[in-house]
mmCIF file of C-alpha atoms and ligand atoms in Angstrom:
data_model
loop_
_atom_site.group_PDB
_atom_site.id
_atom_site.type_symbol
_atom_site.label_atom_id
_atom_site.label_comp_id
_atom_site.label_asym_id
_atom_site.label_seq_id
_atom_site.Cartn_x
_atom_site.Cartn_y
_atom_site.Cartn_z
ATOM 1 C CA MET A 1 4.667 -17.479 74.767
ATOM 2 C CA ASN A 2 7.033 -19.850 72.956
ATOM 3 C CA PHE A 3 5.363 -23.178 73.757
ATOM 4 C CA HIS A 4 7.010 -25.835 71.600
ATOM 5 C CA ALA A 5 4.699 -28.821 71.246
ATOM 6 C CA PRO A 6 3.075 -30.770 68.412
ATOM 7 C CA SER A 7 0.066 -28.898 67.060
ATOM 8 C CA SER A 8 -2.303 -31.679 68.192
ATOM 9 C CA GLU A 9 -2.157 -35.329 69.230
ATOM 10 C CA SER A 10 -3.771 -36.455 65.951
ATOM 11 C CA SER A 11 -1.352 -34.561 63.690
ATOM 12 C CA ALA A 12 1.577 -35.842 65.788
ATOM 13 C CA ALA A 13 0.371 -39.418 65.233
ATOM 14 C CA ALA A 14 0.205 -38.895 61.462
ATOM 15 C CA CYS A 15 3.597 -37.209 61.223
ATOM 16 C CA PRO A 16 6.496 -39.334 59.905
ATOM 17 C CA VAL A 17 8.692 -37.819 62.633
ATOM 18 C CA SER A 18 7.347 -38.442 66.131
ATOM 19 C CA SER A 19 9.612 -39.559 68.931
ATOM 20 C CA HIS A 20 9.620 -38.313 72.517
ATOM 21 C CA ASN A 21 11.903 -40.671 74.403
ATOM 22 C CA GLU A 22 14.397 -43.542 74.065
ATOM 23 C CA TRP A 23 12.065 -46.463 74.787
ATOM 24 C CA ASP A 24 8.573 -46.190 73.230
ATOM 25 C CA PRO A 25 7.866 -48.929 70.615
ATOM 26 C CA LEU A 26 10.148 -48.262 67.657
ATOM 27 C CA GLU A 27 8.455 -47.806 64.264
ATOM 28 C CA GLU A 28 11.019 -46.100 61.998
ATOM 29 C CA ILE A 29 14.742 -45.570 62.266
ATOM 30 C CA ILE A 30 17.486 -44.018 60.152
ATOM 31 C CA VAL A 31 20.538 -46.307 59.997
ATOM 32 C CA GLY A 32 23.928 -44.894 58.947
ATOM 33 C CA ARG A 33 26.108 -45.826 55.964
ATOM 34 C CA LEU A 34 29.793 -46.621 55.492
ATOM 35 C CA GLU A 35 30.174 -46.007 51.744
ATOM 36 C CA GLY A 36 32.669 -43.231 51.033
ATOM 37 C CA SER A 37 34.085 -43.294 54.590
ATOM 38 C CA THR A 38 37.164 -41.146 55.027
ATOM 39 C CA ILE A 39 39.511 -40.931 58.006
ATOM 40 C CA PRO A 40 38.823 -37.576 59.750
ATOM 41 C CA SER A 41 41.041 -34.685 58.685
ATOM 42 C CA ASN A 42 43.462 -33.490 61.363
ATOM 43 C CA HIS A 43 42.111 -31.039 63.908
ATOM 44 C CA PRO A 44 42.673 -30.786 67.696
ATOM 45 C CA VAL A 45 38.916 -31.256 68.329
ATOM 46 C CA VAL A 46 39.134 -34.618 66.568
ATOM 47 C CA THR A 47 42.361 -35.874 68.141
ATOM 48 C CA CYS A 48 41.300 -34.991 71.699
ATOM 49 C CA ASN A 49 38.271 -37.262 71.428
ATOM 50 C CA ILE A 50 39.837 -40.397 69.987
ATOM 51 C CA PRO A 51 41.538 -42.957 72.264
ATOM 52 C CA GLY A 52 45.372 -42.904 72.252
ATOM 53 C CA MET A 53 46.337 -45.550 69.683
ATOM 54 C CA ALA A 54 43.504 -44.738 67.268
ATOM 55 C CA ALA A 55 44.328 -41.016 67.551
ATOM 56 C CA ARG A 56 47.936 -41.692 66.479
ATOM 57 C CA ALA A 57 46.740 -43.822 63.542
ATOM 58 C CA GLN A 58 44.132 -41.191 62.642
ATOM 59 C CA SER A 59 46.660 -38.357 62.560
ATOM 60 C CA LEU A 60 48.997 -40.373 60.268
ATOM 61 C CA ALA A 61 46.213 -41.456 57.894
ATOM 62 C CA ALA A 62 43.991 -38.324 58.110
ATOM 63 C CA GLY A 63 42.087 -37.640 54.893
ATOM 64 C CA PHE A 64 42.685 -41.111 53.387
ATOM 65 C CA ARG A 65 39.823 -43.480 52.700
ATOM 66 C CA PHE A 66 39.182 -46.059 55.429
ATOM 67 C CA PRO A 67 40.900 -49.283 54.267
ATOM 68 C CA LYS A 68 38.843 -52.212 53.014
ATOM 69 C CA PHE A 69 39.964 -54.451 55.889
ATOM 70 C CA MET A 70 38.113 -52.096 58.235
ATOM 71 C CA VAL A 71 35.084 -51.296 56.066
ATOM 72 C CA GLU A 72 34.168 -54.830 54.964
ATOM 73 C CA PRO A 73 33.600 -56.518 58.354
ATOM 74 C CA ALA A 74 31.797 -53.420 59.670
ATOM 75 C CA GLN A 75 29.594 -53.393 56.556
ATOM 76 C CA GLU A 76 28.679 -57.061 57.143
ATOM 77 C CA GLU A 77 27.703 -56.247 60.722
ATOM 78 C CA LEU A 78 25.671 -53.263 59.553
ATOM 79 C CA ASP A 79 23.792 -55.320 56.940
ATOM 80 C CA HIS A 80 22.935 -57.932 59.570
ATOM 81 C CA PHE A 81 21.836 -55.265 62.059
ATOM 82 C CA ILE A 82 19.446 -53.842 59.429
ATOM 83 C CA GLU A 83 18.042 -57.325 58.749
ATOM 84 C CA VAL A 84 17.385 -57.761 62.470
ATOM 85 C CA LEU A 85 15.623 -54.386 62.733
ATOM 86 C CA GLU A 86 13.444 -55.188 59.711
ATOM 87 C CA SER A 87 12.621 -58.639 61.112
ATOM 88 C CA LEU A 88 11.334 -56.824 64.212
ATOM 89 C CA GLY A 89 8.917 -54.834 62.024
ATOM 90 C CA VAL A 90 10.909 -51.584 62.129
ATOM 91 C CA THR A 91 11.038 -49.428 58.971
ATOM 92 C CA VAL A 92 14.703 -48.752 58.164
ATOM 93 C CA THR A 93 15.549 -45.571 56.244
ATOM 94 C CA ARG A 94 19.037 -44.903 54.842
ATOM 95 C CA PRO A 95 20.983 -41.799 53.788
ATOM 96 C CA GLU A 96 22.345 -41.528 50.259
ATOM 97 C CA PRO A 97 25.844 -42.905 49.627
ATOM 98 C CA PHE A 98 28.288 -40.006 49.437
ATOM 99 C CA ASP A 99 32.013 -39.723 48.688
ATOM 100 C CA HIS A 100 33.258 -38.098 51.887
ATOM 101 C CA HIS A 101 36.789 -37.977 50.448
ATOM 102 C CA ALA A 102 35.797 -34.837 48.477
ATOM 103 C CA LYS A 103 37.538 -31.743 49.788
ATOM 104 C CA PHE A 104 35.470 -28.716 50.803
ATOM 105 C CA ALA A 105 36.218 -25.264 52.194
ATOM 106 C CA THR A 106 34.655 -22.323 54.007
ATOM 107 C CA PRO A 107 36.222 -18.828 54.049
ATOM 108 C CA TYR A 108 38.203 -19.933 57.152
ATOM 109 C CA TRP A 109 39.407 -23.514 56.628
ATOM 110 C CA SER A 110 39.261 -26.597 54.409
ATOM 111 C CA SER A 111 38.752 -30.269 55.163
ATOM 112 C CA ARG A 112 37.692 -33.589 53.746
ATOM 113 C CA GLY A 113 34.575 -35.286 55.104
ATOM 114 C CA PHE A 114 34.165 -38.290 57.425
ATOM 115 C CA CYS A 115 31.196 -40.629 56.902
ATOM 116 C CA ASN A 116 27.516 -41.182 57.655
ATOM 117 C CA SER A 117 28.093 -43.917 60.218
ATOM 118 C CA CYS A 118 26.375 -42.070 63.086
ATOM 119 C CA PRO A 119 23.131 -40.201 62.305
ATOM 120 C CA ARG A 120 22.594 -39.891 66.092
ATOM 121 C CA ASP A 121 25.140 -37.039 66.173
ATOM 122 C CA SER A 122 24.062 -34.721 63.385
ATOM 123 C CA MET A 123 20.264 -34.669 63.857
ATOM 124 C CA LEU A 124 18.086 -34.388 66.946
ATOM 125 C CA VAL A 125 14.469 -35.573 66.982
ATOM 126 C CA ILE A 126 12.201 -33.817 69.479
ATOM 127 C CA GLY A 127 8.563 -34.767 68.920
ATOM 128 C CA ASP A 128 7.669 -33.909 65.329
ATOM 129 C CA GLU A 129 10.787 -31.791 64.792
ATOM 130 C CA ILE A 130 14.048 -32.989 63.241
ATOM 131 C CA LEU A 131 16.858 -30.525 63.846
ATOM 132 C CA GLU A 132 20.273 -30.424 62.127
ATOM 133 C CA THR A 133 22.874 -29.796 64.824
ATOM 134 C CA PRO A 134 25.814 -27.340 64.729
ATOM 135 C CA MET A 135 28.690 -29.822 64.892
ATOM 136 C CA ALA A 136 32.189 -28.932 66.107
ATOM 137 C CA TRP A 137 34.222 -31.371 63.959
ATOM 138 C CA PRO A 138 35.088 -29.528 60.711
ATOM 139 C CA CYS A 139 35.084 -32.818 58.772
ATOM 140 C CA ARG A 140 31.381 -33.260 59.658
ATOM 141 C CA TYR A 141 30.312 -29.807 58.401
ATOM 142 C CA PHE A 142 28.194 -31.055 55.499
ATOM 143 C CA GLU A 143 27.324 -34.485 56.898
ATOM 144 C CA THR A 144 23.567 -33.895 56.930
ATOM 145 C CA HIS A 145 23.514 -33.305 53.162
ATOM 146 C CA SER A 146 23.414 -37.091 52.647
ATOM 147 C CA TYR A 147 20.175 -37.092 54.648
ATOM 148 C CA ARG A 148 18.545 -34.208 52.785
ATOM 149 C CA PRO A 149 16.331 -36.432 50.548
ATOM 150 C CA ILE A 150 14.980 -38.063 53.728
ATOM 151 C CA LEU A 151 14.581 -34.705 55.487
ATOM 152 C CA LYS A 152 12.741 -33.199 52.525
ATOM 153 C CA ASP A 153 10.456 -36.227 52.382
ATOM 154 C CA TYR A 154 9.661 -35.957 56.109
ATOM 155 C CA PHE A 155 9.056 -32.215 55.677
ATOM 156 C CA ARG A 156 6.660 -32.756 52.763
ATOM 157 C CA ARG A 157 4.753 -35.257 54.907
ATOM 158 C CA GLY A 158 4.350 -32.823 57.800
ATOM 159 C CA ALA A 159 7.466 -32.923 59.976
ATOM 160 C CA ARG A 160 9.113 -29.753 61.206
ATOM 161 C CA TRP A 161 12.659 -29.496 59.801
ATOM 162 C CA THR A 162 15.034 -26.983 61.369
ATOM 163 C CA SER A 163 18.735 -26.284 61.596
ATOM 164 C CA ALA A 164 20.736 -24.549 64.326
ATOM 165 C CA PRO A 165 22.970 -21.647 63.184
ATOM 166 C CA LYS A 166 25.810 -23.043 61.065
ATOM 167 C CA PRO A 167 28.964 -22.485 63.158
ATOM 168 C CA GLN A 168 32.037 -20.756 61.736
ATOM 169 C CA LEU A 169 34.467 -23.189 63.457
ATOM 170 C CA THR A 170 37.283 -20.664 63.404
ATOM 171 C CA ASP A 171 40.241 -20.973 65.797
ATOM 172 C CA ALA A 172 38.318 -18.789 68.267
ATOM 173 C CA LEU A 173 36.103 -21.790 69.116
ATOM 174 C CA PHE A 174 39.018 -23.939 70.326
ATOM 175 C CA ASP A 175 41.284 -23.391 73.331
ATOM 176 C CA PRO A 176 44.831 -23.498 71.893
ATOM 177 C CA ASN A 177 46.259 -24.521 75.304
ATOM 178 C CA PHE A 178 43.798 -27.368 75.886
ATOM 179 C CA GLU A 179 45.196 -30.594 77.340
ATOM 180 C CA LEU A 180 43.143 -33.581 78.466
ATOM 181 C CA PRO A 181 42.651 -33.447 82.238
ATOM 182 C CA LYS A 182 44.824 -35.883 84.171
ATOM 183 C CA LYS A 183 43.347 -38.189 86.812
ATOM 184 C CA GLY A 184 41.967 -36.100 89.683
ATOM 185 C CA GLU A 185 42.076 -32.811 87.759
ATOM 186 C CA PRO A 186 38.797 -30.952 87.143
ATOM 187 C CA ILE A 187 37.066 -31.757 83.848
ATOM 188 C CA ARG A 188 37.713 -29.149 81.153
ATOM 189 C CA TYR A 189 36.775 -28.862 77.504
ATOM 190 C CA ILE A 190 38.525 -27.817 74.312
ATOM 191 C CA LEU A 191 35.619 -25.580 73.287
ATOM 192 C CA THR A 192 35.301 -21.889 74.099
ATOM 193 C CA GLU A 193 31.948 -20.078 74.146
ATOM 194 C CA PHE A 194 32.657 -18.312 70.828
ATOM 195 C CA GLU A 195 29.435 -19.641 69.252
ATOM 196 C CA PRO A 196 26.862 -22.380 69.939
ATOM 197 C CA VAL A 197 27.876 -25.929 68.993
ATOM 198 C CA PHE A 198 26.403 -29.287 69.964
ATOM 199 C CA ASP A 199 26.072 -32.867 68.794
ATOM 200 C CA ALA A 200 22.633 -34.425 69.211
ATOM 201 C CA ALA A 201 24.246 -37.480 70.825
ATOM 202 C CA ASP A 202 25.110 -35.396 73.884
ATOM 203 C CA PHE A 203 21.368 -35.335 74.720
ATOM 204 C CA PHE A 204 18.818 -37.962 75.664
ATOM 205 C CA ARG A 205 15.063 -37.461 75.788
ATOM 206 C CA CYS A 206 12.527 -38.385 78.452
ATOM 207 C CA GLY A 207 9.408 -36.634 77.157
ATOM 208 C CA ARG A 208 9.297 -33.049 78.384
ATOM 209 C CA ASP A 209 12.633 -33.488 80.171
ATOM 210 C CA ILE A 210 15.814 -33.594 78.139
ATOM 211 C CA PHE A 211 19.233 -34.341 79.622
ATOM 212 C CA VAL A 212 22.656 -33.256 78.380
ATOM 213 C CA THR A 213 26.307 -33.733 79.230
ATOM 214 C CA ARG A 214 28.723 -30.950 78.250
ATOM 215 C CA SER A 215 31.564 -32.291 76.112
ATOM 216 C CA ASN A 216 34.340 -31.512 73.674
ATOM 217 C CA VAL A 217 31.655 -31.081 70.986
ATOM 218 C CA THR A 218 28.867 -29.435 73.025
ATOM 219 C CA ASN A 219 29.401 -26.100 74.765
ATOM 220 C CA LYS A 220 27.228 -24.140 77.191
ATOM 221 C CA MET A 221 26.102 -21.785 74.448
ATOM 222 C CA GLY A 222 24.936 -24.791 72.403
ATOM 223 C CA VAL A 223 22.839 -26.046 75.337
ATOM 224 C CA ASP A 224 21.455 -22.523 75.896
ATOM 225 C CA TRP A 225 20.601 -22.219 72.208
ATOM 226 C CA LEU A 226 18.623 -25.472 72.242
ATOM 227 C CA ARG A 227 16.893 -24.559 75.523
ATOM 228 C CA ARG A 228 15.709 -21.241 74.093
ATOM 229 C CA HIS A 229 14.747 -22.854 70.785
ATOM 230 C CA LEU A 230 12.594 -25.515 72.466
ATOM 231 C CA GLY A 231 10.951 -22.989 74.769
ATOM 232 C CA GLU A 232 8.698 -23.535 77.760
ATOM 233 C CA GLY A 233 7.363 -26.951 76.751
ATOM 234 C CA TYR A 234 10.670 -28.639 77.610
ATOM 235 C CA ARG A 235 13.206 -28.609 80.430
ATOM 236 C CA ILE A 236 16.884 -29.272 79.688
ATOM 237 C CA HIS A 237 18.923 -30.579 82.635
ATOM 238 C CA GLU A 238 22.711 -30.827 82.682
ATOM 239 C CA ILE A 239 24.250 -34.040 84.011
ATOM 240 C CA LYS A 240 27.743 -33.881 85.477
ATOM 241 C CA SER A 241 30.099 -36.455 83.951
ATOM 242 C CA ARG A 242 33.622 -37.291 85.098
ATOM 243 C CA CYS A 243 34.668 -38.568 81.670
ATOM 244 C CA PRO A 244 38.056 -36.929 80.918
ATOM 245 C CA ASN A 245 37.421 -36.801 77.136
ATOM 246 C CA PRO A 246 33.643 -36.545 76.862
ATOM 247 C CA MET A 247 31.910 -36.860 73.508
ATOM 248 C CA HIS A 248 28.310 -38.125 73.586
ATOM 249 C CA ILE A 249 26.124 -39.090 76.499
ATOM 250 C CA ASP A 250 25.260 -42.598 75.309
ATOM 251 C CA THR A 251 28.257 -44.378 76.818
ATOM 252 C CA THR A 252 27.879 -42.448 80.071
ATOM 253 C CA ILE A 253 24.189 -42.540 81.002
ATOM 254 C CA LEU A 254 21.098 -43.710 79.131
ATOM 255 C CA PRO A 255 17.445 -44.285 80.108
ATOM 256 C CA LEU A 256 16.191 -47.803 79.340
ATOM 257 C CA GLY A 257 12.565 -47.043 80.171
ATOM 258 C CA PRO A 258 10.545 -44.740 82.420
ATOM 259 C CA GLY A 259 12.160 -44.885 85.855
ATOM 260 C CA LYS A 260 15.196 -46.895 84.686
ATOM 261 C CA LEU A 261 18.583 -45.322 84.212
ATOM 262 C CA LEU A 262 21.732 -47.126 83.050
ATOM 263 C CA ILE A 263 24.867 -45.416 84.379
ATOM 264 C CA ASN A 264 28.581 -45.765 83.763
ATOM 265 C CA PRO A 265 30.062 -46.062 87.273
ATOM 266 C CA GLU A 266 33.372 -44.514 86.187
ATOM 267 C CA TYR A 267 31.810 -41.301 84.887
ATOM 268 C CA ILE A 268 28.579 -40.850 86.857
ATOM 269 C CA HIS A 269 28.304 -40.463 90.598
ATOM 270 C CA PRO A 270 24.640 -40.986 91.575
ATOM 271 C CA ASP A 271 24.904 -38.265 94.274
ATOM 272 C CA GLU A 272 25.689 -35.738 91.535
ATOM 273 C CA LEU A 273 22.683 -36.563 89.334
ATOM 274 C CA PRO A 274 19.972 -33.902 88.912
ATOM 275 C CA ASP A 275 17.490 -34.361 91.787
ATOM 276 C CA ILE A 276 14.671 -35.513 89.505
ATOM 277 C CA LEU A 277 16.781 -38.475 88.275
ATOM 278 C CA LYS A 278 17.649 -39.580 91.812
ATOM 279 C CA LYS A 279 14.082 -40.930 92.083
ATOM 280 C CA TRP A 280 14.699 -43.365 89.218
ATOM 281 C CA ASP A 281 16.179 -46.878 89.565
ATOM 282 C CA ILE A 282 19.913 -46.604 88.967
ATOM 283 C CA LEU A 283 21.182 -49.588 86.973
ATOM 284 C CA VAL A 284 24.971 -49.685 87.227
ATOM 285 C CA ALA A 285 26.549 -50.964 84.001
ATOM 286 C CA PRO A 286 28.797 -53.989 84.539
ATOM 287 C CA ASP A 287 32.468 -53.875 83.530
ATOM 288 C CA PRO A 288 32.770 -54.041 79.739
ATOM 289 C CA THR A 289 34.144 -57.360 78.486
ATOM 290 C CA PRO A 290 37.708 -56.612 77.291
ATOM 291 C CA ILE A 291 38.374 -56.731 73.544
ATOM 292 C CA ASP A 292 41.464 -58.854 72.964
ATOM 293 C CA ASP A 293 41.575 -58.547 69.156
ATOM 294 C CA ARG A 294 44.490 -56.119 68.668
ATOM 295 C CA ILE A 295 43.247 -54.623 65.399
ATOM 296 C CA LEU A 296 39.817 -53.928 66.895
ATOM 297 C CA ALA A 297 41.420 -52.379 69.966
ATOM 298 C CA ILE A 298 43.763 -50.149 67.927
ATOM 299 C CA THR A 299 41.199 -48.995 65.368
ATOM 300 C CA SER A 300 38.289 -48.237 67.707
ATOM 301 C CA MET A 301 37.386 -44.537 67.805
ATOM 302 C CA CYS A 302 35.436 -45.216 71.003
ATOM 303 C CA GLY A 303 36.100 -45.959 74.641
ATOM 304 C CA LYS A 304 35.606 -49.332 76.352
ATOM 305 C CA TRP A 305 32.128 -48.338 77.611
ATOM 306 C CA LEU A 306 30.659 -48.768 74.132
ATOM 307 C CA SER A 307 29.073 -51.824 75.805
ATOM 308 C CA MET A 308 26.439 -49.308 77.049
ATOM 309 C CA ASN A 309 25.538 -48.077 73.560
ATOM 310 C CA ILE A 310 22.231 -49.938 73.596
ATOM 311 C CA LEU A 311 19.251 -49.392 71.284
ATOM 312 C CA MET A 312 15.823 -49.933 72.844
ATOM 313 C CA ILE A 313 13.216 -51.525 70.555
ATOM 314 C CA ASP A 314 10.585 -50.964 73.243
ATOM 315 C CA GLU A 315 10.506 -50.955 77.038
ATOM 316 C CA LYS A 316 11.574 -54.621 77.208
ATOM 317 C CA ARG A 317 13.635 -55.481 74.118
ATOM 318 C CA MET A 318 17.062 -54.063 73.402
ATOM 319 C CA ILE A 319 19.938 -54.652 70.970
ATOM 320 C CA VAL A 320 23.143 -55.665 72.774
ATOM 321 C CA ASP A 321 26.522 -56.925 71.474
ATOM 322 C CA PRO A 322 26.978 -60.647 72.311
ATOM 323 C CA HIS A 323 30.663 -59.949 72.967
ATOM 324 C CA HIS A 324 29.616 -58.014 76.066
ATOM 325 C CA VAL A 325 28.442 -61.045 78.020
ATOM 326 C CA ASN A 326 28.486 -59.182 81.346
ATOM 327 C CA MET A 327 26.016 -56.652 79.958
ATOM 328 C CA LEU A 328 23.917 -59.347 78.277
ATOM 329 C CA ARG A 329 23.516 -61.305 81.530
ATOM 330 C CA GLN A 330 22.974 -58.209 83.637
ATOM 331 C CA VAL A 331 20.158 -56.796 81.502
ATOM 332 C CA GLU A 332 18.433 -60.192 81.623
ATOM 333 C CA LYS A 333 18.631 -60.064 85.425
ATOM 334 C CA TRP A 334 17.042 -56.612 85.295
ATOM 335 C CA GLY A 335 14.122 -58.118 83.322
ATOM 336 C CA PHE A 336 14.963 -56.962 79.783
ATOM 337 C CA GLU A 337 15.064 -59.137 76.670
ATOM 338 C CA PRO A 338 18.433 -58.594 74.942
ATOM 339 C CA ILE A 339 18.664 -59.271 71.204
ATOM 340 C CA PRO A 340 22.324 -60.081 70.504
ATOM 341 C CA VAL A 341 23.756 -58.502 67.336
ATOM 342 C CA PRO A 342 27.564 -58.502 66.748
ATOM 343 C CA PHE A 343 28.808 -54.978 66.037
ATOM 344 C CA LEU A 344 32.384 -54.555 67.330
ATOM 345 C CA HIS A 345 33.925 -53.565 63.955
ATOM 346 C CA TYR A 346 31.639 -50.527 63.706
ATOM 347 C CA ALA A 347 33.531 -48.877 66.593
ATOM 348 C CA ALA A 348 36.236 -47.822 64.102
ATOM 349 C CA PHE A 349 33.584 -45.557 62.548
ATOM 350 C CA GLY A 350 32.484 -43.944 65.807
ATOM 351 C CA GLY A 351 29.990 -46.052 67.708
ATOM 352 C CA ALA A 352 27.587 -48.942 68.156
ATOM 353 C CA TYR A 353 23.787 -49.314 67.777
ATOM 354 C CA HIS A 354 22.676 -46.116 69.500
ATOM 355 C CA CYS A 355 25.214 -44.007 67.572
ATOM 356 C CA ALA A 356 24.537 -45.817 64.278
ATOM 357 C CA THR A 357 20.839 -44.969 64.332
ATOM 358 C CA LEU A 358 18.325 -42.178 64.752
ATOM 359 C CA ASP A 359 14.878 -43.229 65.929
ATOM 360 C CA VAL A 360 12.554 -40.935 64.002
ATOM 361 C CA ARG A 361 9.264 -42.514 65.023
ATOM 362 C CA ARG A 362 8.273 -44.285 68.215
ATOM 363 C CA ARG A 363 4.649 -45.005 69.073
ATOM 364 C CA GLY A 364 3.728 -42.795 72.026
ATOM 365 C CA THR A 365 2.841 -39.304 73.121
ATOM 366 C CA LEU A 366 4.610 -36.416 74.766
ATOM 367 C CA GLU A 367 4.600 -36.987 78.522
ATOM 368 C CA SER A 368 6.169 -35.744 81.688
ATOM 369 C CA TYR A 369 7.870 -38.584 83.593
ATOM 370 C CA PHE A 370 8.906 -36.627 86.680
HETATM 371 N N1 ABU B 1 29.903 -41.761 69.842
HETATM 372 C C1 ABU B 1 29.778 -42.361 71.125
HETATM 373 C C2 ABU B 1 31.073 -42.962 71.575
HETATM 374 C C3 ABU B 1 31.503 -42.344 72.794
HETATM 375 C C4 ABU B 1 32.680 -43.055 73.423
HETATM 376 O O1 ABU B 1 33.735 -43.184 72.818
HETATM 377 O O2 ABU B 1 32.577 -43.505 74.545
#
């Protein structure tokens, strides 16, 4: 029997990696870095996931370093975010700075790198295991190498460190005729089932139940691979999303605590949720507050629902962007305590607080919430 669970409660408590859900009290977190950031090299799997104006800018400037006028304000926000986390008693761990402008190649293709802004994508924490994911963007192929000193340290201190099969990312993985679905058309994806690929950010964890949305970086074979890898101790449920260019679950649907589910009303129809989630309170995210700053709007790699990219400190406290006043007020009405931290400039590097972090240790045990 392949029962995948920590060896015992006491060893799980002592392990530097121990996180079973999105809301237990946060003890240690990896926060991304912007040093060495490089605009993603051109590839259809990149372009199809970036909003219109940013995609045009990205294809013109692919492979160049991100300009200072974008890095500096985002870096200031990041430094402040780290100060806030530390003031809350959370241990913040950082990857090594790396020059992502360096070119690399496999037998099939070559690319420059991207950055370490979003550790949420390249590593998945399930209990005491930290797993390097098989990512579909060629420019992210070696992204976890900046985290290897941290991973080796966690391993030496007792964590399980694994990696999914490194994908080949040949043309066979990408549908050459792919076009984004138009309004009303069925959702389709650029990926074929040539080999397993997934980003960790397409999953969220609720103890023994793990939820996933398929996307332009996560295929069915990737979900099947993880399901078989985790074995009988976990259940992976697919959530249907109506996002036309899906990449990552955390602007579509996110649990804020046991029994509390934040949903994006544009992408999630409650009737289509897996039955077990229908028993939870559905908290409908308010309309995101529009971003009028033209530069921010043009450079953002993300959609407008980044207002949902919340990081839970525990079941009550959460980090929210003060720009998104609708969200701030709404979560207060729902009984949460929002901690406002400005972070809009980080969107040019792929996300907000949930993307920019990886919670490696939360105080709590493996439970079944359904
Ligand atoms: N990396 C999460 C951002 C997803 C989005 O653009 O909505």
